[in-house]
């Protein structure tokens, strides 16, 4: 079972707090405006994966959004590792954590000039159990990818490379996806019908042996996307960063998402049609195996172990299971 997060301390502006005492102002621009940049890193075997790359992206987001965190990148790394070290003793050896950064412009004054940072930035860093149960089955079965009616926010409005918490557009799009199939994972298209990204992941297809992923014009420059491309290069799998449309997914040999928590999530159906024969493809499996080798653990195995533990607990205490569903 995923472990209890109640002992994980939360960093806010220089201090560590127990989660119940970790609070920010209701007037913070995070609350008032969704004016927050963010990062999510994960550990493998308790070691942060590509933390420097995540912090590079964070500092680019901060620069472009004109938020001054009041800390150098080296100081941010130091405090991040301090939070992680404080919390890892509560994490079982076969479990891992997210490391999340949320940095807002600080206290906001209603109607005031947003170009002025009115207090020090609100710098938050915390860890949470890496719970993979919702994605676990997809490693072997693949998921159903569905395109919502809503389109990705165009880069003319907001550059997709800024990793931010203004998530209303993506949240509503994902709700449209769940109307079609509650287990489906969304693929947003851009205004021209090109494939953009998932609300929290990038997207790839494999066609005639070539791996393809959209550019970062309408998609975050995912660290996992970069990892998949690096692993493909190491395996001699040709790859292209190229625009493609739904037609190309319908006719692809393989498809998958990439994101920090699950790394690679195969997609075996797209809008109700099977991708190729509807099974997880060979290139997808090779990339996931190479990723597991890179981090020294079985990525899918960790998720499947968590799922098995939850299912065992539910079979031992069926009333909890029923209650959860009626609550929902
Ligand atoms: C909109 C969006 N696209 C893609 C990704 C995947 O990025 P990464 O691989 O760095 O987790 C994320 C991650 O949260 C995201 O929010």
PDB file of C-alpha atoms in Angstrom, residues 24-238:
ATOM      1  CA  UNK A  24      -0.427  30.231   2.638  1.00  0.00           C
ATOM      2  CA  UNK A  25      -2.476  33.444   2.525  1.00  0.00           C
ATOM      3  CA  UNK A  26      -5.908  33.381   0.882  1.00  0.00           C
ATOM      4  CA  UNK A  27      -4.660  36.547  -0.868  1.00  0.00           C
ATOM      5  CA  UNK A  28      -1.674  34.759  -2.422  1.00  0.00           C
ATOM      6  CA  UNK A  29      -1.520  35.205  -6.208  1.00  0.00           C
ATOM      7  CA  UNK A  30      -1.536  31.390  -6.416  1.00  0.00           C
ATOM      8  CA  UNK A  31      -5.116  31.497  -5.114  1.00  0.00           C
ATOM      9  CA  UNK A  32      -6.218  34.826  -6.583  1.00  0.00           C
ATOM     10  CA  UNK A  33      -4.791  34.402 -10.083  1.00  0.00           C
ATOM     11  CA  UNK A  34      -3.401  30.874 -10.510  1.00  0.00           C
ATOM     12  CA  UNK A  35      -0.177  32.868 -10.977  1.00  0.00           C
ATOM     13  CA  UNK A  36       2.204  30.037 -10.098  1.00  0.00           C
ATOM     14  CA  UNK A  37       5.006  28.143 -11.770  1.00  0.00           C
ATOM     15  CA  UNK A  38       5.628  24.567 -10.852  1.00  0.00           C
ATOM     16  CA  UNK A  39       7.809  21.489 -11.214  1.00  0.00           C
ATOM     17  CA  UNK A  40       7.239  17.836 -10.431  1.00  0.00           C
ATOM     18  CA  UNK A  41      10.276  15.588 -10.144  1.00  0.00           C
ATOM     19  CA  UNK A  42      10.213  11.965  -9.009  1.00  0.00           C
ATOM     20  CA  UNK A  43      12.598   9.658  -7.228  1.00  0.00           C
ATOM     21  CA  UNK A  44      13.632   6.183  -8.304  1.00  0.00           C
ATOM     22  CA  UNK A  45      14.981   4.090  -5.422  1.00  0.00           C
ATOM     23  CA  UNK A  46      14.790   7.280  -3.315  1.00  0.00           C
ATOM     24  CA  UNK A  47      17.125   9.192  -5.644  1.00  0.00           C
ATOM     25  CA  UNK A  48      15.794  12.243  -7.521  1.00  0.00           C
ATOM     26  CA  UNK A  49      15.736  11.736 -11.289  1.00  0.00           C
ATOM     27  CA  UNK A  50      17.056  14.615 -13.439  1.00  0.00           C
ATOM     28  CA  UNK A  51      16.575  17.158 -10.650  1.00  0.00           C
ATOM     29  CA  UNK A  52      18.971  19.603 -12.361  1.00  0.00           C
ATOM     30  CA  UNK A  53      16.946  19.477 -15.589  1.00  0.00           C
ATOM     31  CA  UNK A  54      13.716  20.092 -13.625  1.00  0.00           C
ATOM     32  CA  UNK A  55      15.305  23.045 -11.838  1.00  0.00           C
ATOM     33  CA  UNK A  56      16.652  24.428 -15.150  1.00  0.00           C
ATOM     34  CA  UNK A  57      13.082  24.346 -16.508  1.00  0.00           C
ATOM     35  CA  UNK A  58      11.749  25.900 -13.276  1.00  0.00           C
ATOM     36  CA  UNK A  59      14.195  28.789 -13.507  1.00  0.00           C
ATOM     37  CA  UNK A  60      13.274  29.371 -17.166  1.00  0.00           C
ATOM     38  CA  UNK A  61       9.565  29.450 -16.179  1.00  0.00           C
ATOM     39  CA  UNK A  62      10.371  31.903 -13.363  1.00  0.00           C
ATOM     40  CA  UNK A  63      12.314  34.177 -15.702  1.00  0.00           C
ATOM     41  CA  UNK A  64       9.648  34.247 -18.402  1.00  0.00           C
ATOM     42  CA  UNK A  65       6.843  34.862 -15.860  1.00  0.00           C
ATOM     43  CA  UNK A  66       8.948  37.563 -14.125  1.00  0.00           C
ATOM     44  CA  UNK A  67       8.653  35.908 -10.710  1.00  0.00           C
ATOM     45  CA  UNK A  68      11.686  36.475  -8.495  1.00  0.00           C
ATOM     46  CA  UNK A  69      11.934  33.516  -6.093  1.00  0.00           C
ATOM     47  CA  UNK A  70      14.596  35.294  -4.021  1.00  0.00           C
ATOM     48  CA  UNK A  71      16.795  32.188  -4.235  1.00  0.00           C
ATOM     49  CA  UNK A  72      19.477  31.100  -6.649  1.00  0.00           C
ATOM     50  CA  UNK A  73      19.036  27.814  -8.486  1.00  0.00           C
ATOM     51  CA  UNK A  74      21.801  26.324  -6.317  1.00  0.00           C
ATOM     52  CA  UNK A  75      19.930  27.415  -3.165  1.00  0.00           C
ATOM     53  CA  UNK A  76      16.699  25.942  -4.554  1.00  0.00           C
ATOM     54  CA  UNK A  77      18.494  22.641  -5.140  1.00  0.00           C
ATOM     55  CA  UNK A  78      19.941  22.668  -1.640  1.00  0.00           C
ATOM     56  CA  UNK A  79      16.543  23.250   0.009  1.00  0.00           C
ATOM     57  CA  UNK A  80      14.921  20.639  -2.233  1.00  0.00           C
ATOM     58  CA  UNK A  81      17.427  18.010  -1.134  1.00  0.00           C
ATOM     59  CA  UNK A  82      16.896  19.093   2.493  1.00  0.00           C
ATOM     60  CA  UNK A  83      13.112  18.506   2.202  1.00  0.00           C
ATOM     61  CA  UNK A  84      13.736  15.160   0.531  1.00  0.00           C
ATOM     62  CA  UNK A  85      16.208  14.030   3.218  1.00  0.00           C
ATOM     63  CA  UNK A  86      13.779  15.080   5.960  1.00  0.00           C
ATOM     64  CA  UNK A  87      10.962  13.021   4.436  1.00  0.00           C
ATOM     65  CA  UNK A  88      12.679   9.936   3.019  1.00  0.00           C
ATOM     66  CA  UNK A  89      12.883   8.154   6.409  1.00  0.00           C
ATOM     67  CA  UNK A  90       9.061   7.828   6.185  1.00  0.00           C
ATOM     68  CA  UNK A  91       9.196   6.191   2.753  1.00  0.00           C
ATOM     69  CA  UNK A  92       9.466   2.371   2.517  1.00  0.00           C
ATOM     70  CA  UNK A  93      12.465   1.161   0.456  1.00  0.00           C
ATOM     71  CA  UNK A  94      10.324  -0.064  -2.458  1.00  0.00           C
ATOM     72  CA  UNK A  95       8.265   3.150  -2.641  1.00  0.00           C
ATOM     73  CA  UNK A  96       9.141   6.550  -4.110  1.00  0.00           C
ATOM     74  CA  UNK A  97       7.990  10.160  -3.959  1.00  0.00           C
ATOM     75  CA  UNK A  98       7.088  13.162  -6.055  1.00  0.00           C
ATOM     76  CA  UNK A  99       9.083  16.280  -5.293  1.00  0.00           C
ATOM     77  CA  UNK A 100       6.837  19.230  -6.081  1.00  0.00           C
ATOM     78  CA  UNK A 101       7.760  22.920  -6.357  1.00  0.00           C
ATOM     79  CA  UNK A 102       5.050  25.590  -6.493  1.00  0.00           C
ATOM     80  CA  UNK A 103       6.237  29.193  -6.674  1.00  0.00           C
ATOM     81  CA  UNK A 104       3.795  32.076  -6.858  1.00  0.00           C
ATOM     82  CA  UNK A 105       4.374  35.805  -7.160  1.00  0.00           C
ATOM     83  CA  UNK A 106       3.322  36.179  -3.522  1.00  0.00           C
ATOM     84  CA  UNK A 107       0.503  38.179  -1.934  1.00  0.00           C
ATOM     85  CA  UNK A 108      -1.737  39.823  -4.475  1.00  0.00           C
ATOM     86  CA  UNK A 109      -3.890  42.917  -4.099  1.00  0.00           C
ATOM     87  CA  UNK A 110      -7.230  42.724  -5.896  1.00  0.00           C
ATOM     88  CA  UNK A 111      -7.158  44.823  -9.035  1.00  0.00           C
ATOM     89  CA  UNK A 112      -3.566  45.893  -8.521  1.00  0.00           C
ATOM     90  CA  UNK A 113      -0.868  45.998 -11.175  1.00  0.00           C
ATOM     91  CA  UNK A 114       0.274  42.385 -11.757  1.00  0.00           C
ATOM     92  CA  UNK A 115       3.662  43.467 -13.083  1.00  0.00           C
ATOM     93  CA  UNK A 116       4.668  44.343  -9.521  1.00  0.00           C
ATOM     94  CA  UNK A 117       5.629  41.579  -7.132  1.00  0.00           C
ATOM     95  CA  UNK A 118       4.015  42.932  -3.962  1.00  0.00           C
ATOM     96  CA  UNK A 119       5.642  40.656  -1.402  1.00  0.00           C
ATOM     97  CA  UNK A 120       8.371  38.065  -1.522  1.00  0.00           C
ATOM     98  CA  UNK A 121       7.426  35.126  -3.738  1.00  0.00           C
ATOM     99  CA  UNK A 122       5.742  32.167  -2.071  1.00  0.00           C
ATOM    100  CA  UNK A 123       8.199  29.297  -2.469  1.00  0.00           C
ATOM    101  CA  UNK A 124       6.746  25.880  -1.648  1.00  0.00           C
ATOM    102  CA  UNK A 125       8.497  22.512  -1.919  1.00  0.00           C
ATOM    103  CA  UNK A 126       7.089  19.231  -0.674  1.00  0.00           C
ATOM    104  CA  UNK A 127       7.141  15.494  -1.247  1.00  0.00           C
ATOM    105  CA  UNK A 128       4.188  13.139  -1.639  1.00  0.00           C
ATOM    106  CA  UNK A 129       3.956   9.377  -2.062  1.00  0.00           C
ATOM    107  CA  UNK A 130       4.318   8.355  -5.705  1.00  0.00           C
ATOM    108  CA  UNK A 131       0.951   6.643  -6.142  1.00  0.00           C
ATOM    109  CA  UNK A 132       0.774   4.900  -9.496  1.00  0.00           C
ATOM    110  CA  UNK A 133      -2.296   2.703  -9.030  1.00  0.00           C
ATOM    111  CA  UNK A 134      -4.506   4.590 -11.525  1.00  0.00           C
ATOM    112  CA  UNK A 135      -1.974   4.001 -14.312  1.00  0.00           C
ATOM    113  CA  UNK A 136      -0.721   0.530 -13.319  1.00  0.00           C
ATOM    114  CA  UNK A 137      -2.941  -1.539 -15.641  1.00  0.00           C
ATOM    115  CA  UNK A 138      -1.958   0.552 -18.649  1.00  0.00           C
ATOM    116  CA  UNK A 139       1.617  -0.799 -18.669  1.00  0.00           C
ATOM    117  CA  UNK A 140       0.304  -4.184 -19.793  1.00  0.00           C
ATOM    118  CA  UNK A 141      -3.098  -3.369 -21.358  1.00  0.00           C
ATOM    119  CA  UNK A 142      -2.469   0.133 -22.694  1.00  0.00           C
ATOM    120  CA  UNK A 143      -4.883   2.995 -22.143  1.00  0.00           C
ATOM    121  CA  UNK A 144      -7.678   4.471 -24.211  1.00  0.00           C
ATOM    122  CA  UNK A 145      -6.599   7.874 -25.563  1.00  0.00           C
ATOM    123  CA  UNK A 146      -9.432  10.294 -26.292  1.00  0.00           C
ATOM    124  CA  UNK A 147      -9.395  13.780 -27.837  1.00  0.00           C
ATOM    125  CA  UNK A 148     -11.543  16.330 -25.981  1.00  0.00           C
ATOM    126  CA  UNK A 149     -13.620  18.981 -27.759  1.00  0.00           C
ATOM    127  CA  UNK A 150     -11.548  21.758 -26.170  1.00  0.00           C
ATOM    128  CA  UNK A 151      -8.241  22.590 -27.850  1.00  0.00           C
ATOM    129  CA  UNK A 152      -4.862  23.249 -26.276  1.00  0.00           C
ATOM    130  CA  UNK A 153      -4.236  26.826 -25.167  1.00  0.00           C
ATOM    131  CA  UNK A 154      -2.588  28.387 -28.244  1.00  0.00           C
ATOM    132  CA  UNK A 155       1.018  29.577 -27.894  1.00  0.00           C
ATOM    133  CA  UNK A 156      -0.181  33.023 -28.967  1.00  0.00           C
ATOM    134  CA  UNK A 157      -1.912  33.142 -25.536  1.00  0.00           C
ATOM    135  CA  UNK A 158       0.506  31.253 -23.310  1.00  0.00           C
ATOM    136  CA  UNK A 159       3.770  29.543 -24.208  1.00  0.00           C
ATOM    137  CA  UNK A 160       3.368  25.823 -23.506  1.00  0.00           C
ATOM    138  CA  UNK A 161       6.982  25.671 -22.296  1.00  0.00           C
ATOM    139  CA  UNK A 162       6.081  27.592 -19.132  1.00  0.00           C
ATOM    140  CA  UNK A 163       5.207  24.899 -16.600  1.00  0.00           C
ATOM    141  CA  UNK A 164       2.426  26.654 -14.714  1.00  0.00           C
ATOM    142  CA  UNK A 165      -0.520  25.997 -12.432  1.00  0.00           C
ATOM    143  CA  UNK A 166      -3.131  27.912 -14.457  1.00  0.00           C
ATOM    144  CA  UNK A 167      -4.817  24.598 -15.264  1.00  0.00           C
ATOM    145  CA  UNK A 168      -8.507  25.471 -15.853  1.00  0.00           C
ATOM    146  CA  UNK A 169      -8.317  24.815 -19.611  1.00  0.00           C
ATOM    147  CA  UNK A 170      -6.671  21.407 -19.169  1.00  0.00           C
ATOM    148  CA  UNK A 171      -8.911  20.420 -16.264  1.00  0.00           C
ATOM    149  CA  UNK A 172     -12.088  21.121 -18.260  1.00  0.00           C
ATOM    150  CA  UNK A 173     -10.669  19.300 -21.293  1.00  0.00           C
ATOM    151  CA  UNK A 174      -9.894  16.237 -19.172  1.00  0.00           C
ATOM    152  CA  UNK A 175     -13.461  16.293 -17.856  1.00  0.00           C
ATOM    153  CA  UNK A 176     -14.723  16.108 -21.448  1.00  0.00           C
ATOM    154  CA  UNK A 177     -12.452  13.097 -21.973  1.00  0.00           C
ATOM    155  CA  UNK A 178     -13.908  11.348 -18.896  1.00  0.00           C
ATOM    156  CA  UNK A 179     -17.444  11.824 -20.301  1.00  0.00           C
ATOM    157  CA  UNK A 180     -16.436   9.525 -23.150  1.00  0.00           C
ATOM    158  CA  UNK A 181     -14.656   6.948 -20.975  1.00  0.00           C
ATOM    159  CA  UNK A 182     -13.913   7.412 -17.266  1.00  0.00           C
ATOM    160  CA  UNK A 183     -10.563   5.591 -17.683  1.00  0.00           C
ATOM    161  CA  UNK A 184      -9.477   7.474 -20.815  1.00  0.00           C
ATOM    162  CA  UNK A 185      -6.436   9.732 -21.022  1.00  0.00           C
ATOM    163  CA  UNK A 186      -6.769  12.954 -23.019  1.00  0.00           C
ATOM    164  CA  UNK A 187      -4.840  14.059 -26.083  1.00  0.00           C
ATOM    165  CA  UNK A 188      -5.348  17.760 -26.737  1.00  0.00           C
ATOM    166  CA  UNK A 189      -5.169  18.975 -30.325  1.00  0.00           C
ATOM    167  CA  UNK A 190      -4.007  22.482 -31.167  1.00  0.00           C
ATOM    168  CA  UNK A 191      -6.213  24.983 -33.048  1.00  0.00           C
ATOM    169  CA  UNK A 192      -5.026  23.536 -36.396  1.00  0.00           C
ATOM    170  CA  UNK A 193      -5.777  19.920 -35.454  1.00  0.00           C
ATOM    171  CA  UNK A 194      -2.176  18.947 -34.764  1.00  0.00           C
ATOM    172  CA  UNK A 195      -1.559  16.703 -31.759  1.00  0.00           C
ATOM    173  CA  UNK A 196      -0.372  18.814 -28.806  1.00  0.00           C
ATOM    174  CA  UNK A 197      -0.142  16.988 -25.463  1.00  0.00           C
ATOM    175  CA  UNK A 198      -1.954  15.482 -22.499  1.00  0.00           C
ATOM    176  CA  UNK A 199      -2.875  17.617 -19.473  1.00  0.00           C
ATOM    177  CA  UNK A 200       0.210  16.201 -17.722  1.00  0.00           C
ATOM    178  CA  UNK A 201       2.169  14.359 -20.366  1.00  0.00           C
ATOM    179  CA  UNK A 202       3.632  14.345 -23.866  1.00  0.00           C
ATOM    180  CA  UNK A 203       2.566  12.032 -26.661  1.00  0.00           C
ATOM    181  CA  UNK A 204       4.436   9.782 -29.113  1.00  0.00           C
ATOM    182  CA  UNK A 205       3.567   7.486 -31.988  1.00  0.00           C
ATOM    183  CA  UNK A 206       5.639   4.861 -33.779  1.00  0.00           C
ATOM    184  CA  UNK A 207       5.018   4.563 -37.533  1.00  0.00           C
ATOM    185  CA  UNK A 208       7.016   2.210 -39.734  1.00  0.00           C
ATOM    186  CA  UNK A 209       9.762   2.011 -37.118  1.00  0.00           C
ATOM    187  CA  UNK A 210      10.073   5.805 -36.636  1.00  0.00           C
ATOM    188  CA  UNK A 211       9.291   7.405 -33.285  1.00  0.00           C
ATOM    189  CA  UNK A 212       7.423  10.726 -33.643  1.00  0.00           C
ATOM    190  CA  UNK A 213       6.510  13.418 -31.141  1.00  0.00           C
ATOM    191  CA  UNK A 214       5.159  16.963 -31.653  1.00  0.00           C
ATOM    192  CA  UNK A 215       7.364  20.019 -31.216  1.00  0.00           C
ATOM    193  CA  UNK A 216       7.137  22.173 -28.092  1.00  0.00           C
ATOM    194  CA  UNK A 217       5.120  24.830 -29.938  1.00  0.00           C
ATOM    195  CA  UNK A 218       1.962  23.545 -28.185  1.00  0.00           C
ATOM    196  CA  UNK A 219       3.461  21.094 -25.691  1.00  0.00           C
ATOM    197  CA  UNK A 220       5.624  21.289 -22.608  1.00  0.00           C
ATOM    198  CA  UNK A 221       9.279  20.389 -23.139  1.00  0.00           C
ATOM    199  CA  UNK A 222       8.787  17.306 -20.985  1.00  0.00           C
ATOM    200  CA  UNK A 223      11.812  15.914 -19.171  1.00  0.00           C
ATOM    201  CA  UNK A 224      10.339  12.444 -19.799  1.00  0.00           C
ATOM    202  CA  UNK A 225       9.878  13.312 -23.491  1.00  0.00           C
ATOM    203  CA  UNK A 226      13.601  14.151 -23.623  1.00  0.00           C
ATOM    204  CA  UNK A 227      14.443  10.919 -21.785  1.00  0.00           C
ATOM    205  CA  UNK A 228      12.392   8.848 -24.259  1.00  0.00           C
ATOM    206  CA  UNK A 229      14.223  10.518 -27.165  1.00  0.00           C
ATOM    207  CA  UNK A 230      17.624   9.896 -25.500  1.00  0.00           C
ATOM    208  CA  UNK A 231      16.771   6.230 -24.872  1.00  0.00           C
ATOM    209  CA  UNK A 232      15.556   5.839 -28.468  1.00  0.00           C
ATOM    210  CA  UNK A 233      18.868   7.259 -29.732  1.00  0.00           C
ATOM    211  CA  UNK A 234      20.750   4.779 -27.525  1.00  0.00           C
ATOM    212  CA  UNK A 235      18.692   1.890 -28.914  1.00  0.00           C
ATOM    213  CA  UNK A 236      19.155   3.031 -32.524  1.00  0.00           C
ATOM    214  CA  UNK A 237      15.444   3.808 -32.959  1.00  0.00           C
ATOM    215  CA  UNK A 238      15.045   6.702 -35.423  1.00  0.00           C
TER     216      UNK A 238
END
